[in-house]
Amino acid sequence: MPADTLPVTAGAPAADGARRALTPAVRLVLLATAVVVAGAAFLTVGALDAFELLAPLRLARLAPMVIVGAAVAVSTVLFQTVTENRILTPSIMGFDALYALIQTAAVFVLGSTAVIATAPVARFGVEVAAMLVLSMLLFRWLFGGPRRSLYLMVLVGIVFGTLFRSLATFLQRVIDPNEYLIVQDRLFASFSAVDPGLLAVCAVVVVAVFAWVWSARRDLDVVALGQPTATALGVDHRTLVLKVLAACALLVSVSTALVGPITFFGLLVANLAYLVMGTHRHTYLLPGAALLGVITLVGGQSILEHVFGMDTVLSVIVEFVGGIVFIMLLIRGGKR
């Protein structure tokens, strides 16, 4: 045996043992620890001298980041499971474009003064209801017949998204420039100044959806094998896919109406979850993705504010990085 191969051969068992030691359960514990550290850093760094004053303000920003980070990450993993594709995300269904159209149309018809004066709960209810009605009509239309067409649903979602985006762009070009500034501000995700009442409602909805998803995690493992295999193993594939799509629509609608659209965030976090967790079992993948989503938002905002001293919107950087990941997946052929 050549001498230069001896170190590799001798070190291989140790490396394999180290990889085996990091089981998915251990990785979840490490991610949970990272979430606690990121949250503590966000609350305390630079605030110890006036902690009693600053802590409530930072908690009001921390809560929506936790809710949205977990909701978007889980919804993306679920959507990619039923579509069997790591490139697709729920935003491909046009939720972000519909949100932009709703915001633009409201300012165009009612005016910015009336929109700002509207109760946050009422605006939130209208936005969530509109996105849910669109998604459920689409699901019922495409899945109500004898034939199931998941790819047709994705294609129709892309077409609707393009339509909504074009209508929003047209309205933005004809409204008053001062009104356009109000619209533009609402089209970027913001985790500040979120109504506390909305946080409670969103938390209840997200926890309820997570509870159902957790109960179906083993069936999701089977669905990930494909429709023929899932049907052969006794899973009602069509019914479960419909329920998963409804759960995705609810999670995305709530998170988008709460803080605004983050198009590529789910794509970024979901693919990080596949890489970090090292398994496709949803028992570990779903909580891992949720924890990574929280780490990305909370940790990223902490680094931006307290390390680099940047007073900028984190969603802009997340979109930039997520867009790069999307292009890389396209180049590599992200289809599983």
Tab-separated table of C-alpha atoms in Angstrom:
chain	number	residue	atom	x	y	z
A	1	MET	CA	0.000	0.000	0.000
A	2	PRO	CA	1.420	3.454	-0.862
A	3	ALA	CA	2.540	5.470	2.130
A	4	ASP	CA	0.515	8.541	1.166
A	5	THR	CA	-2.743	6.614	1.584
A	6	LEU	CA	-2.076	5.564	5.183
A	7	PRO	CA	-3.169	8.810	6.906
A	8	VAL	CA	-6.458	8.861	4.994
A	9	THR	CA	-7.180	5.228	5.825
A	10	ALA	CA	-6.252	5.647	9.469
A	11	GLY	CA	-8.311	8.782	9.914
A	12	ALA	CA	-11.409	7.532	8.127
A	13	PRO	CA	-12.925	5.608	11.080
A	14	ALA	CA	-12.509	8.622	13.352
A	15	ALA	CA	-14.186	10.896	10.808
A	16	ASP	CA	-17.048	8.427	10.339
A	17	GLY	CA	-17.457	8.197	14.099
A	18	ALA	CA	-17.622	11.969	14.405
A	19	ARG	CA	-20.304	12.132	11.724
A	20	ARG	CA	-22.299	9.380	13.416
A	21	ALA	CA	-22.078	11.204	16.746
A	22	LEU	CA	-23.920	14.151	15.208
A	23	THR	CA	-27.225	12.352	14.871
A	24	PRO	CA	-30.289	14.350	13.781
A	25	ALA	CA	-31.426	14.537	17.416
A	26	VAL	CA	-28.068	15.980	18.483
A	27	ARG	CA	-28.223	18.478	15.644
A	28	LEU	CA	-31.675	19.587	16.769
A	29	VAL	CA	-30.322	20.191	20.265
A	30	LEU	CA	-27.459	22.254	18.830
A	31	LEU	CA	-29.868	24.283	16.703
A	32	ALA	CA	-32.156	24.879	19.679
A	33	THR	CA	-29.146	26.087	21.667
A	34	ALA	CA	-28.222	28.421	18.811
A	35	VAL	CA	-31.780	29.823	18.841
A	36	VAL	CA	-31.527	30.567	22.562
A	37	VAL	CA	-28.125	32.226	22.090
A	38	ALA	CA	-29.359	34.300	19.132
A	39	GLY	CA	-32.449	35.404	21.054
A	40	ALA	CA	-30.445	36.312	24.140
A	41	ALA	CA	-27.958	38.274	22.033
A	42	PHE	CA	-30.746	40.140	20.277
A	43	LEU	CA	-32.323	41.116	23.599
A	44	THR	CA	-29.232	41.971	25.623
A	45	VAL	CA	-26.383	43.201	23.397
A	46	GLY	CA	-26.110	46.949	23.828
A	47	ALA	CA	-29.154	47.060	26.089
A	48	LEU	CA	-27.871	46.075	29.549
A	49	ASP	CA	-27.660	49.690	30.741
A	50	ALA	CA	-31.352	50.250	30.001
A	51	PHE	CA	-32.627	46.690	29.825
A	52	GLU	CA	-35.986	47.359	31.484
A	53	LEU	CA	-36.726	50.031	28.903
A	54	LEU	CA	-35.357	48.302	25.802
A	55	ALA	CA	-36.351	44.696	26.537
A	56	PRO	CA	-40.110	45.161	25.806
A	57	LEU	CA	-39.292	46.961	22.550
A	58	ARG	CA	-36.933	44.240	21.412
A	59	LEU	CA	-39.357	41.493	22.468
A	60	ALA	CA	-41.993	43.108	20.244
A	61	ARG	CA	-39.593	42.692	17.316
A	62	LEU	CA	-38.325	39.250	18.351
A	63	ALA	CA	-41.777	37.623	18.452
A	64	PRO	CA	-42.707	38.218	14.782
A	65	MET	CA	-39.262	37.033	13.671
A	66	VAL	CA	-39.768	33.755	15.541
A	67	ILE	CA	-43.292	33.235	14.178
A	68	VAL	CA	-42.484	34.146	10.582
A	69	GLY	CA	-39.146	32.318	10.526
A	70	ALA	CA	-40.727	29.062	11.692
A	71	ALA	CA	-43.896	29.383	9.575
A	72	VAL	CA	-42.157	30.149	6.270
A	73	ALA	CA	-39.508	27.459	6.788
A	74	VAL	CA	-42.020	24.708	7.592
A	75	SER	CA	-44.378	25.708	4.785
A	76	THR	CA	-41.528	25.554	2.266
A	77	VAL	CA	-40.419	22.090	3.395
A	78	LEU	CA	-44.017	20.855	3.182
A	79	PHE	CA	-44.496	22.345	-0.286
A	80	GLN	CA	-41.269	20.840	-1.560
A	81	THR	CA	-42.275	17.461	-0.121
A	82	VAL	CA	-45.566	17.280	-2.021
A	83	THR	CA	-44.106	18.738	-5.238
A	84	GLU	CA	-40.951	16.562	-5.004
A	85	ASN	CA	-38.815	19.536	-6.000
A	86	ARG	CA	-36.330	21.604	-3.972
A	87	ILE	CA	-36.606	24.680	-6.176
A	88	LEU	CA	-40.317	25.369	-5.716
A	89	THR	CA	-41.651	27.405	-2.790
A	90	PRO	CA	-45.180	28.476	-1.766
A	91	SER	CA	-44.424	31.968	-3.085
A	92	ILE	CA	-44.494	30.450	-6.577
A	93	MET	CA	-48.276	30.281	-6.137
A	94	GLY	CA	-48.478	34.060	-6.298
A	95	PHE	CA	-48.980	34.895	-2.606
A	96	ASP	CA	-46.358	37.631	-2.627
A	97	ALA	CA	-47.725	39.128	-5.830
A	98	LEU	CA	-51.280	39.051	-4.465
A	99	TYR	CA	-50.111	40.786	-1.285
A	100	ALA	CA	-48.480	43.520	-3.400
A	101	LEU	CA	-51.671	43.890	-5.442
A	102	ILE	CA	-53.837	44.164	-2.311
A	103	GLN	CA	-51.597	46.841	-0.803
A	104	THR	CA	-51.413	48.802	-4.055
A	105	ALA	CA	-55.139	48.556	-4.810
A	106	ALA	CA	-56.052	49.637	-1.272
A	107	VAL	CA	-53.931	52.780	-1.519
A	108	PHE	CA	-55.130	53.436	-5.090
A	109	VAL	CA	-58.842	53.153	-4.217
A	110	LEU	CA	-59.000	54.400	-0.628
A	111	GLY	CA	-55.918	56.582	-0.365
A	112	SER	CA	-52.996	56.236	2.004
A	113	THR	CA	-54.736	58.194	4.790
A	114	ALA	CA	-57.671	55.784	4.914
A	115	VAL	CA	-55.391	52.741	4.698
A	116	ILE	CA	-53.226	53.945	7.587
A	117	ALA	CA	-56.326	54.757	9.642
A	118	THR	CA	-57.779	51.252	9.112
A	119	ALA	CA	-57.479	48.971	12.125
A	120	PRO	CA	-54.538	46.547	11.785
A	121	VAL	CA	-56.764	43.583	12.629
A	122	ALA	CA	-59.167	44.491	9.799
A	123	ARG	CA	-56.335	44.854	7.264
A	124	PHE	CA	-54.806	41.593	8.440
A	125	GLY	CA	-58.138	39.763	8.130
A	126	VAL	CA	-58.773	41.028	4.603
A	127	GLU	CA	-55.282	40.116	3.401
A	128	VAL	CA	-55.338	36.606	4.909
A	129	ALA	CA	-58.872	35.964	3.641
A	130	ALA	CA	-57.985	37.064	0.098
A	131	MET	CA	-54.907	34.840	-0.073
A	132	LEU	CA	-56.713	31.858	1.438
A	133	VAL	CA	-59.728	32.196	-0.887
A	134	LEU	CA	-57.460	32.351	-3.937
A	135	SER	CA	-55.454	29.311	-2.893
A	136	MET	CA	-58.466	27.194	-1.936
A	137	LEU	CA	-60.283	28.035	-5.178
A	138	LEU	CA	-57.165	27.043	-7.090
A	139	PHE	CA	-56.791	23.779	-5.167
A	140	ARG	CA	-60.471	22.905	-5.553
A	141	TRP	CA	-60.419	23.645	-9.275
A	142	LEU	CA	-57.330	21.605	-10.002
A	143	PHE	CA	-57.956	18.760	-7.537
A	144	GLY	CA	-61.747	18.592	-7.612
A	145	GLY	CA	-61.905	16.510	-10.769
A	146	PRO	CA	-61.019	12.871	-11.220
A	147	ARG	CA	-57.450	13.687	-12.226
A	148	ARG	CA	-54.860	15.265	-9.964
A	149	SER	CA	-52.494	17.762	-11.568
A	150	LEU	CA	-49.929	19.161	-9.164
A	151	TYR	CA	-47.717	20.500	-11.942
A	152	LEU	CA	-50.680	22.243	-13.561
A	153	MET	CA	-51.375	23.872	-10.203
A	154	VAL	CA	-47.810	25.188	-10.057
A	155	LEU	CA	-48.046	26.464	-13.623
A	156	VAL	CA	-51.365	28.206	-12.967
A	157	GLY	CA	-49.906	29.694	-9.781
A	158	ILE	CA	-47.023	31.171	-11.781
A	159	VAL	CA	-49.474	32.635	-14.307
A	160	PHE	CA	-51.633	34.166	-11.569
A	161	GLY	CA	-48.537	35.530	-9.845
A	162	THR	CA	-47.455	37.217	-13.079
A	163	LEU	CA	-50.965	38.651	-13.548
A	164	PHE	CA	-51.126	40.041	-9.992
A	165	ARG	CA	-47.620	41.479	-10.270
A	166	SER	CA	-48.447	43.171	-13.590
A	167	LEU	CA	-51.655	44.689	-12.201
A	168	ALA	CA	-49.814	45.951	-9.114
A	169	THR	CA	-47.077	47.469	-11.286
A	170	PHE	CA	-49.686	49.212	-13.462
A	171	LEU	CA	-51.446	50.723	-10.441
A	172	GLN	CA	-48.132	51.828	-8.967
A	173	ARG	CA	-47.341	53.737	-12.155
A	174	VAL	CA	-50.585	55.719	-12.171
A	175	ILE	CA	-50.980	56.600	-8.482
A	176	ASP	CA	-49.647	59.764	-6.913
A	177	PRO	CA	-45.868	59.589	-6.223
A	178	ASN	CA	-46.449	60.338	-2.535
A	179	GLU	CA	-48.943	57.488	-2.347
A	180	TYR	CA	-46.438	55.241	-4.102
A	181	LEU	CA	-43.940	55.805	-1.297
A	182	ILE	CA	-46.493	54.418	1.172
A	183	VAL	CA	-47.019	51.363	-1.034
A	184	GLN	CA	-43.291	50.818	-1.499
A	185	ASP	CA	-42.744	50.843	2.249
A	186	ARG	CA	-45.359	48.115	2.707
A	187	LEU	CA	-43.849	45.827	0.071
A	188	PHE	CA	-40.720	45.134	2.154
A	189	ALA	CA	-40.940	42.780	5.111
A	190	SER	CA	-40.719	44.680	8.380
A	191	PHE	CA	-40.587	43.156	11.869
A	192	SER	CA	-41.054	46.433	13.731
A	193	ALA	CA	-44.339	48.012	14.806
A	194	VAL	CA	-46.339	44.755	14.523
A	195	ASP	CA	-49.654	44.936	16.369
A	196	PRO	CA	-49.536	42.781	19.564
A	197	GLY	CA	-53.063	41.524	18.900
A	198	LEU	CA	-51.991	40.207	15.505
A	199	LEU	CA	-49.036	38.416	17.094
A	200	ALA	CA	-51.354	36.481	19.392
A	201	VAL	CA	-53.669	35.486	16.530
A	202	CYS	CA	-50.763	34.434	14.306
A	203	ALA	CA	-49.142	32.453	17.110
A	204	VAL	CA	-52.343	30.486	17.727
A	205	VAL	CA	-52.815	29.752	14.005
A	206	VAL	CA	-49.192	28.711	13.475
A	207	VAL	CA	-49.142	26.458	16.553
A	208	ALA	CA	-52.405	24.791	15.482
A	209	VAL	CA	-51.060	24.109	11.979
A	210	PHE	CA	-47.773	22.838	13.403
A	211	ALA	CA	-49.684	20.430	15.658
A	212	TRP	CA	-51.476	18.884	12.673
A	213	VAL	CA	-48.280	18.749	10.609
A	214	TRP	CA	-46.471	16.991	13.451
A	215	SER	CA	-49.229	14.375	13.656
A	216	ALA	CA	-48.811	13.695	9.912
A	217	ARG	CA	-45.009	13.669	9.862
A	218	ARG	CA	-44.686	9.916	9.213
A	219	ASP	CA	-47.184	10.045	6.349
A	220	LEU	CA	-45.158	12.905	4.896
A	221	ASP	CA	-42.108	10.632	4.832
A	222	VAL	CA	-44.105	8.259	2.645
A	223	VAL	CA	-45.459	11.061	0.422
A	224	ALA	CA	-41.865	12.147	-0.257
A	225	LEU	CA	-41.312	8.773	-1.956
A	226	GLY	CA	-43.744	9.705	-4.728
A	227	GLN	CA	-47.418	9.089	-5.472
A	228	PRO	CA	-47.184	5.459	-6.693
A	229	THR	CA	-45.121	4.344	-3.709
A	230	ALA	CA	-47.253	6.275	-1.212
A	231	THR	CA	-50.460	4.822	-2.637
A	232	ALA	CA	-49.005	1.312	-2.577
A	233	LEU	CA	-48.076	1.769	1.081
A	234	GLY	CA	-51.635	2.703	2.008
A	235	VAL	CA	-51.454	6.502	2.226
A	236	ASP	CA	-54.348	8.506	0.797
A	237	HIS	CA	-51.978	10.603	-1.275
A	238	ARG	CA	-54.508	12.990	-2.823
A	239	THR	CA	-56.257	13.842	0.432
A	240	LEU	CA	-53.008	14.332	2.314
A	241	VAL	CA	-51.567	16.549	-0.443
A	242	LEU	CA	-54.681	18.738	-0.340
A	243	LYS	CA	-54.375	19.094	3.427
A	244	VAL	CA	-50.669	19.913	3.172
A	245	LEU	CA	-51.307	22.539	0.504
A	246	ALA	CA	-54.025	24.095	2.676
A	247	ALA	CA	-51.588	24.171	5.610
A	248	CYS	CA	-48.952	25.827	3.406
A	249	ALA	CA	-51.463	28.410	2.207
A	250	LEU	CA	-52.489	29.235	5.778
A	251	LEU	CA	-48.915	29.561	7.045
A	252	VAL	CA	-47.776	31.707	4.124
A	253	SER	CA	-50.898	33.884	4.227
A	254	VAL	CA	-50.532	34.583	7.935
A	255	SER	CA	-46.803	35.313	7.796
A	256	THR	CA	-47.076	37.495	4.677
A	257	ALA	CA	-49.996	39.511	6.065
A	258	LEU	CA	-48.138	39.951	9.354
A	259	VAL	CA	-44.801	41.362	8.159
A	260	GLY	CA	-44.829	41.391	4.355
A	261	PRO	CA	-43.367	39.143	1.642
A	262	ILE	CA	-39.974	37.416	1.878
A	263	THR	CA	-39.770	35.621	-1.444
A	264	PHE	CA	-36.540	33.604	-1.245
A	265	PHE	CA	-36.316	33.147	2.521
A	266	GLY	CA	-38.108	29.798	2.535
A	267	LEU	CA	-35.963	28.467	-0.303
A	268	LEU	CA	-32.782	29.425	1.551
A	269	VAL	CA	-33.804	27.966	4.920
A	270	ALA	CA	-35.323	24.754	3.536
A	271	ASN	CA	-32.178	23.859	1.606
A	272	LEU	CA	-30.071	24.696	4.647
A	273	ALA	CA	-32.249	22.296	6.637
A	274	TYR	CA	-31.625	19.451	4.170
A	275	LEU	CA	-27.901	20.107	4.395
A	276	VAL	CA	-27.643	20.572	8.170
A	277	MET	CA	-29.995	17.812	9.301
A	278	GLY	CA	-28.610	15.167	6.935
A	279	THR	CA	-31.932	13.319	6.759
A	280	HIS	CA	-35.238	13.478	4.933
A	281	ARG	CA	-37.285	12.253	7.901
A	282	HIS	CA	-39.809	14.957	8.726
A	283	THR	CA	-39.542	14.160	12.427
A	284	TYR	CA	-36.201	15.966	12.341
A	285	LEU	CA	-36.471	17.998	9.147
A	286	LEU	CA	-39.517	20.075	10.139
A	287	PRO	CA	-38.259	21.271	13.547
A	288	GLY	CA	-34.773	21.685	12.087
A	289	ALA	CA	-36.104	23.969	9.349
A	290	ALA	CA	-38.151	25.962	11.876
A	291	LEU	CA	-35.113	26.447	14.123
A	292	LEU	CA	-32.924	27.451	11.177
A	293	GLY	CA	-35.550	29.965	10.087
A	294	VAL	CA	-35.533	31.573	13.519
A	295	ILE	CA	-31.715	31.550	13.658
A	296	THR	CA	-31.484	33.194	10.235
A	297	LEU	CA	-33.838	36.047	11.092
A	298	VAL	CA	-32.909	36.658	14.730
A	299	GLY	CA	-29.197	35.994	14.340
A	300	GLY	CA	-29.006	37.951	11.106
A	301	GLN	CA	-30.773	40.958	12.583
A	302	SER	CA	-28.528	40.852	15.664
A	303	ILE	CA	-25.388	40.800	13.531
A	304	LEU	CA	-26.623	43.611	11.312
A	305	GLU	CA	-27.525	45.887	14.207
A	306	HIS	CA	-24.932	45.126	16.874
A	307	VAL	CA	-21.870	43.974	14.919
A	308	PHE	CA	-21.973	45.982	11.694
A	309	GLY	CA	-24.099	48.823	13.037
A	310	MET	CA	-26.276	48.758	9.922
A	311	ASP	CA	-29.743	50.237	10.137
A	312	THR	CA	-31.168	48.292	7.210
A	313	VAL	CA	-33.934	45.808	6.505
A	314	LEU	CA	-32.772	42.198	6.914
A	315	SER	CA	-35.205	40.984	4.261
A	316	VAL	CA	-33.187	42.762	1.554
A	317	ILE	CA	-30.060	40.758	2.425
A	318	VAL	CA	-32.049	37.527	2.802
A	319	GLU	CA	-33.602	38.054	-0.631
A	320	PHE	CA	-30.161	38.668	-2.145
A	321	VAL	CA	-28.625	35.515	-0.643
A	322	GLY	CA	-31.754	33.473	-1.374
A	323	GLY	CA	-31.717	34.601	-4.993
A	324	ILE	CA	-28.124	33.402	-5.336
A	325	VAL	CA	-29.103	30.028	-3.831
A	326	PHE	CA	-32.031	29.804	-6.260
A	327	ILE	CA	-29.739	30.401	-9.258
A	328	MET	CA	-27.272	27.803	-7.944
A	329	LEU	CA	-30.050	25.241	-7.575
A	330	LEU	CA	-31.215	25.926	-11.117
A	331	ILE	CA	-27.701	25.461	-12.435
A	332	ARG	CA	-27.212	22.213	-10.507
A	333	GLY	CA	-30.590	20.887	-11.524
A	334	GLY	CA	-32.478	21.082	-8.232
A	335	LYS	CA	-35.045	18.472	-9.205
A	336	ARG	CA	-34.708	15.587	-6.773
